[in-house]
Coordinates of C-alpha atoms (C1' of nucleotides) in Angstrom, one line a residue:
Chain V
X1 CA 0.0 0.0 0.0
X2 CA 1.0 3.6 0.4
X3 CA 4.4 2.8 1.9
X4 CA 6.8 5.3 0.7
X5 CA 9.8 4.3 2.8
X6 CA 11.5 1.0 3.2
X7 CA 10.6 0.7 6.9
X8 CA 6.8 0.6 7.6
X9 CA 6.9 3.4 10.1
X10 CA 4.2 5.9 10.7
X11 CA 4.3 9.0 8.6
X12 CA 5.2 12.0 10.6
X13 CA 3.4 15.2 9.5
X14 CA 4.2 18.8 10.4
X15 CA 1.8 18.6 13.4
X16 CA 3.8 15.8 15.0
X17 CA 7.0 17.8 14.8
X18 CA 5.3 20.9 16.2
X19 CA 3.9 19.0 19.2
X20 CA 7.2 17.4 20.1
X21 CA 9.0 20.7 19.6
X22 CA 6.4 22.5 21.8
X23 CA 7.0 20.0 24.5
X24 CA 10.8 20.4 24.4
X25 CA 10.3 24.2 24.4
X26 CA 8.1 24.1 27.5
X27 CA 10.7 21.8 29.1
X28 CA 13.6 24.1 28.3
X29 CA 11.7 27.1 29.7
X30 CA 11.1 25.3 32.9
X31 CA 14.7 24.2 33.1
X32 CA 15.8 27.7 32.3
X33 CA 13.7 29.0 35.2
X34 CA 15.3 26.4 37.4
X35 CA 18.8 27.4 36.3
X36 CA 18.2 31.0 37.0
X37 CA 16.6 30.3 40.4
X38 CA 19.7 28.3 41.3
X39 CA 22.1 31.0 40.2
X40 CA 20.2 33.6 42.1
X41 CA 21.1 31.8 45.4
X42 CA 24.7 31.2 44.3
X43 CA 24.4 27.6 43.1
X44 CA 25.0 26.1 39.7
X45 CA 22.1 24.1 38.4
X46 CA 23.8 20.8 39.0
X47 CA 24.6 21.7 42.6
X48 CA 20.9 22.5 43.1
X49 CA 19.9 19.2 41.6
X50 CA 22.3 17.4 43.9
X51 CA 20.9 19.0 47.0
X52 CA 17.4 18.1 45.9
X53 CA 18.3 14.5 45.1
X54 CA 19.8 14.1 48.6
X55 CA 17.0 15.6 50.5
X56 CA 14.4 14.1 48.2
X57 CA 15.8 10.6 48.2
X58 CA 12.9 8.1 48.9
X59 CA 12.9 7.1 52.5
X60 CA 16.2 8.7 53.5
X61 CA 17.9 12.1 53.5
X62 CA 21.4 10.7 53.1
X63 CA 22.7 9.0 50.0
X64 CA 25.8 7.4 48.8
X65 CA 27.9 8.7 45.9
X66 CA 26.6 5.9 43.6
X67 CA 23.0 6.5 44.5
X68 CA 23.4 10.2 43.8
X69 CA 24.9 9.4 40.4
X70 CA 21.9 7.2 39.5
X71 CA 19.4 9.9 40.6
X72 CA 21.2 12.5 38.6
X73 CA 21.8 10.2 35.7
X74 CA 25.5 10.8 35.4
X75 CA 28.6 8.7 36.0
X76 CA 29.8 8.3 39.6
X77 CA 33.0 10.2 39.0
X78 CA 31.0 13.2 37.8
X79 CA 29.3 13.3 41.2
X80 CA 32.7 13.4 42.9
X81 CA 33.6 16.8 41.5
X82 CA 30.1 18.1 42.2
X83 CA 30.2 16.9 45.8
X84 CA 33.7 18.4 46.2
X85 CA 32.4 21.8 45.2
X86 CA 29.4 21.5 47.5
X87 CA 31.5 20.4 50.4
X88 CA 33.9 23.4 49.8
X89 CA 30.9 25.7 50.1
X90 CA 29.7 24.0 53.3
X91 CA 26.4 22.8 51.9
X92 CA 26.9 19.1 52.3
X93 CA 29.0 16.9 54.6
X94 CA 30.6 13.5 53.8
X95 CA 30.5 10.6 56.2
X96 CA 32.2 7.3 55.7
X97 CA 29.8 4.3 55.7
X98 CA 29.7 2.4 58.9
X99 CA 29.1 -1.2 57.9
X100 CA 30.8 -0.8 54.5
X101 CA 33.7 1.6 54.8
X102 CA 34.0 2.0 51.0
X103 CA 30.8 3.9 51.0
X104 CA 30.4 7.7 51.5
X105 CA 27.2 9.0 52.8
X106 CA 26.3 12.6 51.8
X107 CA 24.2 14.8 54.0
X108 CA 22.9 18.4 53.8
X109 CA 24.2 20.9 56.2
X110 CA 21.9 23.4 57.8
X111 CA 23.0 26.0 55.2
X112 CA 22.4 23.6 52.4
X113 CA 19.0 22.7 53.6
X114 CA 18.1 26.4 53.9
X115 CA 19.1 27.2 50.3
X116 CA 17.2 24.1 49.1
X117 CA 14.1 25.0 50.9
X118 CA 13.9 28.4 49.2
X119 CA 14.5 26.9 45.8
X120 CA 12.0 24.2 46.4
X121 CA 9.3 26.6 47.3
X122 CA 9.9 28.6 44.2
X123 CA 9.9 25.5 42.0
X124 CA 6.7 24.2 43.5
X125 CA 5.0 27.4 42.6
X126 CA 6.4 27.5 39.1
X127 CA 5.4 23.9 38.5
X128 CA 1.9 24.5 39.7
X129 CA 1.8 27.2 37.1
X130 CA 3.1 25.3 34.1
X131 CA 1.8 21.8 34.9
X132 CA -1.5 22.2 33.2
X133 CA 0.2 23.5 30.1
X134 CA 2.7 20.7 30.1
X135 CA -0.1 18.2 30.5
X136 CA -2.0 19.7 27.6
X137 CA 1.0 19.4 25.3
X138 CA 1.6 15.8 26.4
X139 CA -1.9 14.9 25.5
X140 CA -1.3 16.3 22.0
X141 CA 1.5 13.8 21.6
X142 CA -0.3 10.7 22.7
Chain J
X1 CA 1.0 31.7 65.0
X2 CA 3.2 28.7 64.1
X3 CA 5.5 30.8 62.0
X4 CA 9.0 29.5 62.7
X5 CA 10.8 31.5 60.1
X6 CA 10.8 35.2 59.3
X7 CA 9.0 34.8 55.9
X8 CA 5.6 33.2 56.2
X9 CA 6.2 30.5 53.7
X10 CA 4.6 27.1 53.7
X11 CA 6.4 24.4 55.6
X12 CA 8.0 21.9 53.4
X13 CA 7.9 18.3 54.6
X14 CA 9.9 15.3 53.4
X15 CA 7.0 14.4 51.1
X16 CA 7.3 17.6 49.1
X17 CA 11.0 17.1 48.5
X18 CA 10.5 13.5 47.5
X19 CA 7.8 14.6 45.0
X20 CA 9.9 17.3 43.4
X21 CA 12.9 15.0 43.3
X22 CA 10.9 12.2 41.7
X23 CA 9.8 14.7 39.0
X24 CA 13.4 15.7 38.3
X25 CA 14.5 12.1 38.3
X26 CA 11.8 11.2 35.7
X27 CA 12.8 14.2 33.7
X28 CA 16.5 13.3 33.7
X29 CA 15.7 9.8 32.7
X30 CA 13.8 11.1 29.7
X31 CA 16.5 13.5 28.8
X32 CA 19.1 10.7 29.2
X33 CA 17.1 8.6 26.8
X34 CA 17.0 11.5 24.4
X35 CA 20.7 12.1 24.7
X36 CA 21.5 8.5 23.9
X37 CA 19.1 8.3 21.0
X38 CA 20.8 11.4 19.5
X39 CA 24.3 9.9 19.9
X40 CA 23.2 6.7 18.4
X41 CA 22.6 8.5 15.1
X42 CA 25.8 10.6 15.4
X43 CA 24.3 13.8 16.8
X44 CA 25.0 15.6 20.0
X45 CA 21.9 16.2 22.1
X46 CA 21.9 19.9 21.2
X47 CA 22.2 19.3 17.5
X48 CA 19.1 17.1 17.7
X49 CA 17.2 19.8 19.6
X50 CA 18.2 22.3 17.0
X51 CA 16.9 20.1 14.1
X52 CA 13.6 19.6 16.0
X53 CA 13.2 23.3 16.8
X54 CA 13.6 24.1 13.1
X55 CA 11.3 21.5 11.7
X56 CA 8.8 21.9 14.5
X57 CA 8.7 25.7 14.5
X58 CA 5.0 26.8 14.5
X59 CA 3.8 27.5 11.0
X60 CA 7.2 27.3 9.3
X61 CA 10.1 25.0 8.7
X62 CA 12.7 27.6 8.5
X63 CA 13.9 29.8 11.3
X64 CA 16.3 32.7 11.9
X65 CA 19.2 32.4 14.2
X66 CA 17.5 34.5 16.8
X67 CA 14.3 32.5 16.7
X68 CA 16.3 29.3 17.2
X69 CA 18.1 30.8 20.1
X70 CA 14.7 31.6 21.8
X71 CA 13.3 28.1 21.1
X72 CA 16.4 26.5 22.6
X73 CA 16.6 29.1 25.4
X74 CA 20.2 29.9 24.8
X75 CA 22.0 33.1 23.7
X76 CA 22.1 33.8 20.0
X77 CA 25.8 33.3 19.7
X78 CA 25.6 29.9 21.2
X79 CA 23.4 29.0 18.3
X80 CA 26.0 30.2 15.8
X81 CA 28.5 27.5 16.8
X82 CA 25.7 24.9 16.8
X83 CA 24.6 25.8 13.3
X84 CA 28.2 25.8 12.1
X85 CA 28.7 22.2 13.2
X86 CA 25.3 21.2 11.7
X87 CA 26.2 22.9 8.4
X88 CA 29.6 21.2 8.3
X89 CA 27.8 17.9 8.6
X90 CA 25.4 18.8 5.8
X91 CA 22.3 18.6 8.0
X92 CA 21.1 22.2 7.6
X93 CA 21.6 25.0 5.1
X94 CA 21.9 28.7 5.7
X95 CA 20.1 31.2 3.5
X96 CA 20.4 35.0 3.8
X97 CA 17.1 36.8 4.4
X98 CA 15.5 38.4 1.4
X99 CA 13.7 41.4 2.8
X100 CA 16.2 41.9 5.6
X101 CA 19.6 40.8 4.6
X102 CA 20.9 40.7 8.2
X103 CA 18.8 37.7 8.8
X104 CA 19.9 34.1 8.2
X105 CA 17.3 31.5 7.6
X106 CA 18.1 27.9 8.5
X107 CA 16.6 24.9 6.8
X108 CA 17.0 21.2 7.1
X109 CA 18.6 19.3 4.3
X110 CA 17.2 16.0 3.2
X111 CA 19.8 14.2 5.3
X112 CA 18.9 16.3 8.3
X113 CA 15.3 15.7 7.9
X114 CA 15.8 11.9 7.6
X115 CA 17.8 11.8 10.8
X116 CA 15.2 13.9 12.6
X117 CA 12.4 11.7 11.5
X118 CA 14.0 8.6 13.0
X119 CA 14.7 10.4 16.3
X120 CA 11.2 11.8 16.4
X121 CA 9.5 8.5 16.0
X122 CA 11.6 7.0 18.8
X123 CA 10.8 10.0 21.0
X124 CA 7.1 9.8 20.4
X125 CA 7.1 6.2 21.5
X126 CA 9.1 6.9 24.6
X127 CA 6.9 9.8 25.5
X128 CA 3.8 7.8 25.1
X129 CA 5.3 5.4 27.5
X130 CA 6.3 7.8 30.2
X131 CA 3.7 10.5 29.9
X132 CA 1.2 8.8 32.3
X133 CA 4.0 8.4 34.9
X134 CA 5.0 12.0 34.5
X135 CA 1.4 13.2 34.8
X136 CA 1.0 11.2 38.0
X137 CA 4.1 12.8 39.5
X138 CA 3.0 16.2 38.5
X139 CA -0.4 15.7 40.2
X140 CA 1.4 14.8 43.4
X141 CA 3.1 18.2 43.4
X142 CA 0.0 20.3 42.8
Chain I
dT1 C1' 23.2 61.7 7.0
dG2 C1' 24.6 60.6 11.6
dA3 C1' 23.0 58.0 15.5
dT4 C1' 20.8 54.1 17.2
dT5 C1' 19.0 49.5 17.0
dT6 C1' 18.9 44.9 15.4
dA7 C1' 20.9 40.5 13.7
dC8 C1' 24.6 37.6 13.2
dG9 C1' 29.3 36.4 14.1
dT10 C1' 34.2 35.8 16.6
dC11 C1' 37.1 34.9 20.6
dG12 C1' 38.5 33.1 24.9
dC13 C1' 37.0 31.2 29.3
dG14 C1' 34.9 28.1 32.7
dG15 C1' 31.8 24.3 34.2
dC16 C1' 30.8 19.9 33.9
dA17 C1' 30.4 15.2 31.9
dC18 C1' 33.2 11.7 30.2
dG19 C1' 36.8 7.6 29.4
dA20 C1' 40.8 5.7 31.4
dC21 C1' 42.9 4.6 35.2
dA22 C1' 44.0 4.3 40.5
dT23 C1' 43.0 3.0 45.3
dA24 C1' 40.7 1.0 49.1
dT25 C1' 37.5 -2.2 51.0
dA26 C1' 34.5 -6.2 50.8
dA27 C1' 33.1 -10.7 49.1
dT28 C1' 34.3 -15.1 47.1
dT29 C1' 36.6 -19.2 46.5
dG30 C1' 39.9 -23.0 46.2
Chain Y
dC1 C1' 43.1 -17.7 54.9
dA2 C1' 45.6 -16.1 50.7
dA3 C1' 44.5 -15.0 46.2
dT4 C1' 41.1 -13.3 43.2
dT5 C1' 37.4 -10.8 41.9
dA6 C1' 33.8 -7.3 42.6
dT7 C1' 32.4 -2.9 44.3
dA8 C1' 32.7 2.1 45.8
dT9 C1' 35.0 6.2 45.5
dG10 C1' 38.5 9.2 43.7
dT11 C1' 42.1 11.4 40.2
dC12 C1' 43.5 13.2 35.7
dG13 C1' 43.2 15.1 31.3
dT14 C1' 40.0 16.0 27.3
dG15 C1' 36.2 18.0 24.8
dC16 C1' 31.7 20.1 24.2
dC17 C1' 29.0 23.9 24.9
dG18 C1' 27.1 28.1 27.0
dC19 C1' 28.4 32.5 28.3
dG20 C1' 30.3 37.6 28.5
dA21 C1' 32.6 40.9 25.8
dC22 C1' 33.2 42.6 21.7
dG23 C1' 33.0 43.3 16.4
dT24 C1' 30.5 44.0 11.9
dA25 C1' 26.8 44.8 8.7
dA26 C1' 22.3 46.2 7.6
dA27 C1' 18.0 48.5 8.8
dT28 C1' 15.6 52.3 11.1
dC29 C1' 15.0 56.8 13.0
dA30 C1' 15.7 61.8 14.1

DNA sequence: TGATTTACGTCGCGGCACGACATATAATTG
DNA sequence: CAATTATATGTCGTGCCGCGACGTAAATCA
């Protein structure tokens, strides 16, 4: 039948590209908001994400290096540098694992928690604002 | 009243941090998928986003440098380097603006369009897969 | 026409993610 | 229990990309 290409994949029309592009645009704008909020309190975007991943880890508020890497979706040794910079700023503290002394558990300091709280409040508000829009775009893709 | 801090902001409990962190985690996993899909066809993630932003621009399939910068949420001169690399790979073509000769219009070549089509199909499928999960997390934040 | 604005481009820097490799501790196994 | 293997963190050097500062050309305005 009307198969134009070798693989029998669905034809993609202008509308499909526009929907996907609109989704990425909305996403980039949210991430941009987030980047600027982080910088406004003296953090890089990645440092902010690390603090959130620690405090927001399911069931705990302390994570190992490897766990943090998984939550941030980066390699473990990328986390090392990130944690070094956060430690230098006094926003997190390292503690060697008790049962397994290879592990390093990372905790927020009071100062780290305070910065994160401010950022989190701002992000909640922004997300409440854009969530309906994001949802609408996603439905256009389905 | 029970105001502990100077600013009368809402108290944030463990649950709020976990919700926001879960959202960012889901987002990072999607972006990671996207990064790997792009690399699998020989593109950097940013190059893929540029192609999508061009082909998915509302009502047109050709954009100026400045428009592209806005859609990607980066500075205009960050786009210049990106477009240079895409042009070198034969994925896009530049054309000087007709009415305003300062403008540069960027179009996809056939090869650029072909790569983008493959990536777009894969992304649609992935998004259909994770959209419900993303929606559920977002409702937990509202 | 001179001054200002707009659009694109160049240059060098810094942050961060990565691959390759190193070190320390734990677990396994013969 | 010594030797091996697996796991967790850390070091080093590289490359991509976004940015600020600045430059150039074309359009617009006074």
